[in-house]
Coordinates of N, CA and C in Angstrom, one line a residue:
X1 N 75.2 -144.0 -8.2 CA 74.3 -145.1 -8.0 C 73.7 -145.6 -9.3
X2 N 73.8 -146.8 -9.1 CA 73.3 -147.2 -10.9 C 71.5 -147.3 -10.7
X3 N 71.2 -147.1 -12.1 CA 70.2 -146.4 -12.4 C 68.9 -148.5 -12.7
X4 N 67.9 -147.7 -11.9 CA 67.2 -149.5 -11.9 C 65.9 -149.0 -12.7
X5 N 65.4 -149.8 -13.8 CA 64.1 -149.8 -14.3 C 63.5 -151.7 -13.9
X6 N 62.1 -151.1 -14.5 CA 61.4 -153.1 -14.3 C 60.9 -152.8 -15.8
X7 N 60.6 -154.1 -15.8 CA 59.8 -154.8 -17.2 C 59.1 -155.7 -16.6
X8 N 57.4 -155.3 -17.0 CA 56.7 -156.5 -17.1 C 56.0 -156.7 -18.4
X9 N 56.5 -158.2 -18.2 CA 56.2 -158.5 -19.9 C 58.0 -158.5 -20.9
X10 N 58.0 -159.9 -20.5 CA 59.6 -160.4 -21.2 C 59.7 -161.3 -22.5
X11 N 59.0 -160.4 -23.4 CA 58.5 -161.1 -24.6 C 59.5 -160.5 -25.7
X12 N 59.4 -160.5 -26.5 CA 59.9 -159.6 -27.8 C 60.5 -158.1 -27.3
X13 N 59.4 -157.1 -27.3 CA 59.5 -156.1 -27.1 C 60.3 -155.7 -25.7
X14 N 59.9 -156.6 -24.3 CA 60.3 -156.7 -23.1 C 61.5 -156.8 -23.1
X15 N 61.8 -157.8 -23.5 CA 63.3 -158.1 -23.5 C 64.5 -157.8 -24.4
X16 N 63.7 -156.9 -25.9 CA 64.7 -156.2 -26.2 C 64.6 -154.6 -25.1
X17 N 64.1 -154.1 -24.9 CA 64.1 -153.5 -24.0 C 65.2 -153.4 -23.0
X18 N 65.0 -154.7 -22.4 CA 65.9 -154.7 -21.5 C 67.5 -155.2 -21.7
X19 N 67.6 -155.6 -22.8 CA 68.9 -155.5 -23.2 C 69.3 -154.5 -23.6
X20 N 68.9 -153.7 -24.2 CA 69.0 -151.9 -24.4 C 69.7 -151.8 -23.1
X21 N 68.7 -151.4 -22.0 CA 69.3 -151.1 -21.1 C 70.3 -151.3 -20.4
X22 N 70.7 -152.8 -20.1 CA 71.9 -153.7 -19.3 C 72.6 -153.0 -20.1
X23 N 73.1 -153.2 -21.7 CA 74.0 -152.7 -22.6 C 74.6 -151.5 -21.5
X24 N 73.7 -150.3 -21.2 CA 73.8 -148.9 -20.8 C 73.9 -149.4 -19.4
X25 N 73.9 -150.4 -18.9 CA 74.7 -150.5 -17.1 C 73.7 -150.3 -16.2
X26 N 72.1 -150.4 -16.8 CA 71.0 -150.4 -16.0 C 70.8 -151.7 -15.3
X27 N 70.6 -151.9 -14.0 CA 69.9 -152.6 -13.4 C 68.3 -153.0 -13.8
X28 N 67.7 -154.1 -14.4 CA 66.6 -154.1 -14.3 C 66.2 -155.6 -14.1
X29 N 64.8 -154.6 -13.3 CA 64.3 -156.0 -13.0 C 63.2 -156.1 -13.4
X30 N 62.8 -157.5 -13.7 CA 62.1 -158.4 -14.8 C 61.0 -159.0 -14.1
X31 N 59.4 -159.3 -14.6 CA 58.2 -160.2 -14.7 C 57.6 -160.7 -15.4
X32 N 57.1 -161.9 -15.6 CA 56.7 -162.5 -16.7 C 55.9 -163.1 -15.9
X33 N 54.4 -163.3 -16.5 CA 53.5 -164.5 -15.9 C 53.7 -166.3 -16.3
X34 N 55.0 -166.4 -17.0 CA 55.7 -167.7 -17.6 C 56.8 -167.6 -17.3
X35 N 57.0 -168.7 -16.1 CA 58.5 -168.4 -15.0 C 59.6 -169.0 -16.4
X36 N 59.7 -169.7 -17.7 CA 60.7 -169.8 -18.4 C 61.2 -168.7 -18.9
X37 N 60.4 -167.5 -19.4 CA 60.8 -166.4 -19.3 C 61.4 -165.7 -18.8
X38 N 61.5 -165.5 -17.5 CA 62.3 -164.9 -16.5 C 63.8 -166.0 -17.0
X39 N 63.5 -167.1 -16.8 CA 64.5 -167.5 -17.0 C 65.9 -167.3 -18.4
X40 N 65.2 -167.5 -19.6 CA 65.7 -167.3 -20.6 C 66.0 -165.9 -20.4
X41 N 65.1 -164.5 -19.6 CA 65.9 -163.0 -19.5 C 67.0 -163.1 -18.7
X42 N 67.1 -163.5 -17.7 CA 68.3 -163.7 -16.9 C 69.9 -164.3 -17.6
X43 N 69.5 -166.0 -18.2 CA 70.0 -166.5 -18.9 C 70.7 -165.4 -20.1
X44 N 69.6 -165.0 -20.9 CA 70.6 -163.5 -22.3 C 71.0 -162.6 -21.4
X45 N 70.3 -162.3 -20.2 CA 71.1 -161.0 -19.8 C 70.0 -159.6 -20.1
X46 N 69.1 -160.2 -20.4 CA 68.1 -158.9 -20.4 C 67.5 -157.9 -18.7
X47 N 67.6 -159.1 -17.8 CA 67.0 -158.6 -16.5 C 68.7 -159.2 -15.5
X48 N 68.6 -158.5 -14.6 CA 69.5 -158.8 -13.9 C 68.7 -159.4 -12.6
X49 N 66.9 -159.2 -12.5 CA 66.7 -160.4 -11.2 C 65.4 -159.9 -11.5
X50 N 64.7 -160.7 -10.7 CA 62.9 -160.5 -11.0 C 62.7 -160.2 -9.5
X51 N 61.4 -159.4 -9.3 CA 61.0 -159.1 -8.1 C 60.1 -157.8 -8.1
X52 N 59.8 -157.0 -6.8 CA 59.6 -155.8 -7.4 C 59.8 -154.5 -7.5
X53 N 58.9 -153.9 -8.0 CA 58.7 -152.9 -9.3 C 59.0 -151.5 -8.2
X54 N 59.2 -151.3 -6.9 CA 59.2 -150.6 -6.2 C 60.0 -149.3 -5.9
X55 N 61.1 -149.4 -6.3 CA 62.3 -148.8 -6.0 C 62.4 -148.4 -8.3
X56 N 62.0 -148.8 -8.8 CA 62.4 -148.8 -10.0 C 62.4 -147.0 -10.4
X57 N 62.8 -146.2 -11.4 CA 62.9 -145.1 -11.7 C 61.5 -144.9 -12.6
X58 N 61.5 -145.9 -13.2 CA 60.8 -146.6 -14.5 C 60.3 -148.1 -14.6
X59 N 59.1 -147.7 -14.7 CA 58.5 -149.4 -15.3 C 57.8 -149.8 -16.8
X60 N 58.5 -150.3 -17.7 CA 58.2 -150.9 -18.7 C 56.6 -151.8 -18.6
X61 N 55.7 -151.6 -18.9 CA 54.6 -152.4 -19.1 C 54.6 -152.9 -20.5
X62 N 55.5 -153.7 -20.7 CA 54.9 -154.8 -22.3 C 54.1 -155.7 -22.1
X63 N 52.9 -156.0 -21.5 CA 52.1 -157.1 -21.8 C 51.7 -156.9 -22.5
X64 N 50.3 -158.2 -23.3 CA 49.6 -157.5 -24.0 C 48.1 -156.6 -23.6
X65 N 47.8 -155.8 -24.5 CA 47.1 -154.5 -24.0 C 46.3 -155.0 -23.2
X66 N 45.6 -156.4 -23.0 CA 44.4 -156.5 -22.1 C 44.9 -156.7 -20.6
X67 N 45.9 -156.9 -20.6 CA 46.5 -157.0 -18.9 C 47.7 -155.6 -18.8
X68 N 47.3 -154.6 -19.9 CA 48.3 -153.6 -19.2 C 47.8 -152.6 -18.0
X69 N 46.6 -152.4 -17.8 CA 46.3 -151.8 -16.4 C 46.3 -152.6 -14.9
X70 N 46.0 -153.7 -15.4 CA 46.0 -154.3 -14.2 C 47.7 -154.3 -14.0
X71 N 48.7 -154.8 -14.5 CA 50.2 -154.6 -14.1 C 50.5 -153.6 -13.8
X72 N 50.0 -152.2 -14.6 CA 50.0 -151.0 -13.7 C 49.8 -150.5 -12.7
X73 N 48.5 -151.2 -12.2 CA 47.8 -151.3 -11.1 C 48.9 -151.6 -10.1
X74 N 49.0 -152.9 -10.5 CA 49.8 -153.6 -9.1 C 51.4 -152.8 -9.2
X75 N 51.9 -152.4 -10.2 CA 53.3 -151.7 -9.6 C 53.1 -149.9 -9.6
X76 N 51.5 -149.8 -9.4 CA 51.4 -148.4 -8.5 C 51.7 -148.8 -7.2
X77 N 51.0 -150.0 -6.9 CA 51.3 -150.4 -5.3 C 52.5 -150.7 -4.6
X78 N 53.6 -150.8 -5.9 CA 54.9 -151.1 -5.0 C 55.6 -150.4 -4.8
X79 N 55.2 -148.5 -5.5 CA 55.9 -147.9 -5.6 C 56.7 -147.3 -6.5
X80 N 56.7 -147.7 -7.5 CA 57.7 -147.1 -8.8 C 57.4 -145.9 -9.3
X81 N 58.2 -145.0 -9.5 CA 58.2 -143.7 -9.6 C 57.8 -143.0 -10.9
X82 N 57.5 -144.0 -11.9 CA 57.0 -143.8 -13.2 C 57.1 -144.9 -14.3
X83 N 55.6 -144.5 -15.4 CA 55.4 -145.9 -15.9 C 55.5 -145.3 -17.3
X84 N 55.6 -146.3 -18.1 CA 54.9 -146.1 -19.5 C 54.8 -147.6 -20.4
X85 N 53.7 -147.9 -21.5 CA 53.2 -149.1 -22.0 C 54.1 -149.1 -23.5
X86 N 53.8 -150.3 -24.0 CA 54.1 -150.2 -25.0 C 53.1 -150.9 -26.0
X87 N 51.8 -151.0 -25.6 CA 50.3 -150.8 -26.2 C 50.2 -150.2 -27.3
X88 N 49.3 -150.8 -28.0 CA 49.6 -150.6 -29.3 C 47.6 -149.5 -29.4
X89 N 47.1 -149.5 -28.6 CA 45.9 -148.8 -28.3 C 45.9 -148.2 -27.1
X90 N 45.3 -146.9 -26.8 CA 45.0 -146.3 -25.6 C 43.6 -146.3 -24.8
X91 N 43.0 -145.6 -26.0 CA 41.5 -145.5 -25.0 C 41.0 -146.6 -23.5
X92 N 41.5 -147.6 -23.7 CA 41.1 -148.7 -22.7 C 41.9 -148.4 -21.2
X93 N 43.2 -148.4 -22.0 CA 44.0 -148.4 -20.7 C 44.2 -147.0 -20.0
X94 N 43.8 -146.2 -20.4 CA 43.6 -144.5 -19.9 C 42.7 -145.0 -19.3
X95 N 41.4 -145.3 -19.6 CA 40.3 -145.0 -18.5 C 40.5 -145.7 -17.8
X96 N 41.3 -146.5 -17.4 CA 41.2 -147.7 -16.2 C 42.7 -147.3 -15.2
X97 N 43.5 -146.3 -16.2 CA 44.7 -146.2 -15.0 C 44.4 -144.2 -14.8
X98 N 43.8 -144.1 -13.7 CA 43.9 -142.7 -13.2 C 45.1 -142.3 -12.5
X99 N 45.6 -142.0 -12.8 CA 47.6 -142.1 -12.3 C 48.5 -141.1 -13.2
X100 N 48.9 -140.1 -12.8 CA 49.8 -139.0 -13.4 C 51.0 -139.5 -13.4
X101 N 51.6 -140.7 -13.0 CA 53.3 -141.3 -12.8 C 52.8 -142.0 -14.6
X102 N 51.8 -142.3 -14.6 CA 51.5 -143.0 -16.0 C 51.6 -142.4 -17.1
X103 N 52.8 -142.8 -18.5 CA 52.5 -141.7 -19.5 C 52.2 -143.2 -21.1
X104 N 51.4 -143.5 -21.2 CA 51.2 -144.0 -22.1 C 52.3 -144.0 -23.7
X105 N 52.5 -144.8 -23.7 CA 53.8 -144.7 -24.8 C 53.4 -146.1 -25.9
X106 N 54.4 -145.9 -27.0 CA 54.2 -147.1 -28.1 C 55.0 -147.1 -29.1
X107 N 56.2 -147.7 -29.0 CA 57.5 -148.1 -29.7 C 57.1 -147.8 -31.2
X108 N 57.5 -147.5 -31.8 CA 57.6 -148.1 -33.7 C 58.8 -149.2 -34.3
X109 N 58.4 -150.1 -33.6 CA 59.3 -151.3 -33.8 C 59.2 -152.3 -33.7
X110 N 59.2 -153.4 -34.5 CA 59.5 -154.7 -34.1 C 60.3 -155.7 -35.0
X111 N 59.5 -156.8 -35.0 CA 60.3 -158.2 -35.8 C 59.5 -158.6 -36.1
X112 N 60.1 -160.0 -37.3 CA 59.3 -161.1 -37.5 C 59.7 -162.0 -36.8
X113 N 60.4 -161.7 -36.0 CA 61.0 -162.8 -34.3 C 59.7 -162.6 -33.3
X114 N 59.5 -163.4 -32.7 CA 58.5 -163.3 -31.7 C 59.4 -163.6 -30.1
X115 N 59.1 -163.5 -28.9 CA 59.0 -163.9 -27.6 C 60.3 -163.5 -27.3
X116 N 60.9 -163.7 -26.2 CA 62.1 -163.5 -25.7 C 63.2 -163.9 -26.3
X117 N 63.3 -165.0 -26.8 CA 64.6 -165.4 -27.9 C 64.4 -164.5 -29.1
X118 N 63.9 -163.4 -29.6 CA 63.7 -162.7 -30.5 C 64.3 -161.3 -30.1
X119 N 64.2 -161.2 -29.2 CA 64.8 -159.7 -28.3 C 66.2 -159.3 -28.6
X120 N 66.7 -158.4 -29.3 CA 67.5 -157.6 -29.4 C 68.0 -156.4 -28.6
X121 N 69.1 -156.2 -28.6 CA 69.1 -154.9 -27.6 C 68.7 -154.2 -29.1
X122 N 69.5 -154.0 -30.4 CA 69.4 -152.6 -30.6 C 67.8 -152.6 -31.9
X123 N 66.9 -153.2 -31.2 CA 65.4 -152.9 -31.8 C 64.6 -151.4 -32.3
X124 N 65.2 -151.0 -30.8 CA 64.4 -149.7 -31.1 C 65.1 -148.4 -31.5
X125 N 67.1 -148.8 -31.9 CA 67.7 -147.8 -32.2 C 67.2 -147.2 -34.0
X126 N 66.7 -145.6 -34.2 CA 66.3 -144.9 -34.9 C 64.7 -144.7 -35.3
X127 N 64.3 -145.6 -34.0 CA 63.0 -145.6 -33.9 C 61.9 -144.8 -33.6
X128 N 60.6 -144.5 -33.7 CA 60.3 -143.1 -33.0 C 59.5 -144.1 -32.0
X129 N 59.4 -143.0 -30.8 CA 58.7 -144.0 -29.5 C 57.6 -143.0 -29.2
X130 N 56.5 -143.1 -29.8 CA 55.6 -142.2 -29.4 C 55.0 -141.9 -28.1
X131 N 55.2 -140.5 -26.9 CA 54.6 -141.1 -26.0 C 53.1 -139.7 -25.7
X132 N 52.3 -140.5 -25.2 CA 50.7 -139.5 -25.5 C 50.4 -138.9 -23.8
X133 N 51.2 -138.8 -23.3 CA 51.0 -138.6 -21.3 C 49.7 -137.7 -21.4
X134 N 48.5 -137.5 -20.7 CA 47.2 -137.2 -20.5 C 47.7 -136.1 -20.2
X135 N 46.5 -135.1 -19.9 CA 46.7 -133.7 -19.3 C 46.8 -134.1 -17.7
X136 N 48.0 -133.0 -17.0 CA 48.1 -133.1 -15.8 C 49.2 -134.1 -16.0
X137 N 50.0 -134.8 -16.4 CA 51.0 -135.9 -16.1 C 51.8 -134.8 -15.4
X138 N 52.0 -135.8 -14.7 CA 53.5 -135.2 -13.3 C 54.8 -135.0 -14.3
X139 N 55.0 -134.0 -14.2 CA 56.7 -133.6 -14.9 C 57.5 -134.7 -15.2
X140 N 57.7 -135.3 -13.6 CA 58.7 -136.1 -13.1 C 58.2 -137.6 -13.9
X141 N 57.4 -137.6 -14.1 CA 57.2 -139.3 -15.0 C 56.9 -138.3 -16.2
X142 N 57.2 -137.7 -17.0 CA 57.2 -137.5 -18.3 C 58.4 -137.2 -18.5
X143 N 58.9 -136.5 -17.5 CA 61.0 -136.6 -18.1 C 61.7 -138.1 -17.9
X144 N 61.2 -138.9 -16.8 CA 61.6 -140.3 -16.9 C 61.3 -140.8 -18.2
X145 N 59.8 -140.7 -18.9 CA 59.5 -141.7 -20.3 C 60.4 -140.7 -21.0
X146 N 60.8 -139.5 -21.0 CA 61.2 -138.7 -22.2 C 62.8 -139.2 -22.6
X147 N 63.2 -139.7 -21.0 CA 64.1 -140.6 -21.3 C 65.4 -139.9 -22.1
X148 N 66.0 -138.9 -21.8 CA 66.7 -137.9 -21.9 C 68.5 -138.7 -22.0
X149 N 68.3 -139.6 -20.8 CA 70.0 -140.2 -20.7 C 69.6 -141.6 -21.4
X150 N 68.9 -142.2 -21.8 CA 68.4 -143.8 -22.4 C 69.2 -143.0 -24.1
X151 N 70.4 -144.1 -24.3 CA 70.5 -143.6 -25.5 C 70.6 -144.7 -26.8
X152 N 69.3 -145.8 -26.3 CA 68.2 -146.6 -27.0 C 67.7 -146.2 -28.0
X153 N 67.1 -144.9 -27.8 CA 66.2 -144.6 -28.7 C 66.6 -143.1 -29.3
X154 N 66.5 -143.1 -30.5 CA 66.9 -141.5 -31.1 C 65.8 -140.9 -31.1
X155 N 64.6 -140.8 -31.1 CA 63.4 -139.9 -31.5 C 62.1 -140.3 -30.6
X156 N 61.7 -139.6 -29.7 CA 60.5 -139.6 -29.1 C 59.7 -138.8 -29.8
X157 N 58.5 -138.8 -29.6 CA 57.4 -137.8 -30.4 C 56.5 -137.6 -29.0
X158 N 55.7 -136.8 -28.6 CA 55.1 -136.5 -27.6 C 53.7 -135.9 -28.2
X159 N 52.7 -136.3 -28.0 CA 51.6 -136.1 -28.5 C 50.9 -135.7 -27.5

């Protein structure tokens, strides 16, 4: 069964993301609050369809930090079986997401490319992906962020 993650937030970070993944034969599905976005992800091939977050193994939260709870919020409600951000700050979005599927995470990588036409698959290869999951995180969303078969990324750090 092929393996499905979401991304919300198909910017730079989002959509190299998700070209990472397609590369690796993932199904993902894609959100942006700028329907050109979805477009141009589909168009490169970063998302294979937009919709929701439900069925996902994994949900990518790239917005920026001030709307990363609330997206969390709404794809607690659809169901997805584990999350993690790529926020560049915590304290905010901890206190606002009470949720053990949640493991707070933050790439070490980027560009001086910005938005979706800047997205690379191989951004985050040799990168460290720091992720900080709270006390009490559910096993099962900390082995999804730990991301074991994603072979995107060489080095997690777990804090």
């Amino acid at each position: 069964m092929q393996k499905k993650a979401g991304i919300i937030g198909l910017g730079l970070i989002g959509g190299s993301i998700g070209l990472a993944l397609r590369e690796e034969g993932w199904e993902v599905i894609g959100r942006d609050i700028d329907p050109s976005r979805i477009i141009d992800a589909k168009t490169m091939g970063a998302i294979t369809d937009e919709g929701s977050m439900g069925d996902c193994e994994i949900v990518f939260v790239a917005t920026p930090v001030s709307g990363i709870a609330e997206s969390v919020h709404q794809a607690f409600e659809e169901g997805a079986k584990a999350f993690t951000d790529v926020g560049s700050v915590k304290g905010s979005i901890v206190s606002q997401v009470d949720d053990n599927r949640f493991i707070p995470g933050h790439p070490m990588a980027g560009s001086e490319q910005e938005g979706i036409k800047g997205a690379r698959s191989d951004l985050f290869r040799g990168a460290a992906w720091v992720l900080t999951p709270p006390e009490g995180a559910m096993r099962n969303a900390l082995k999804s962020c730990n991301l074991p078969s994603f072979p995107l990324w060489s080095r997690f750090c777990i804090y």
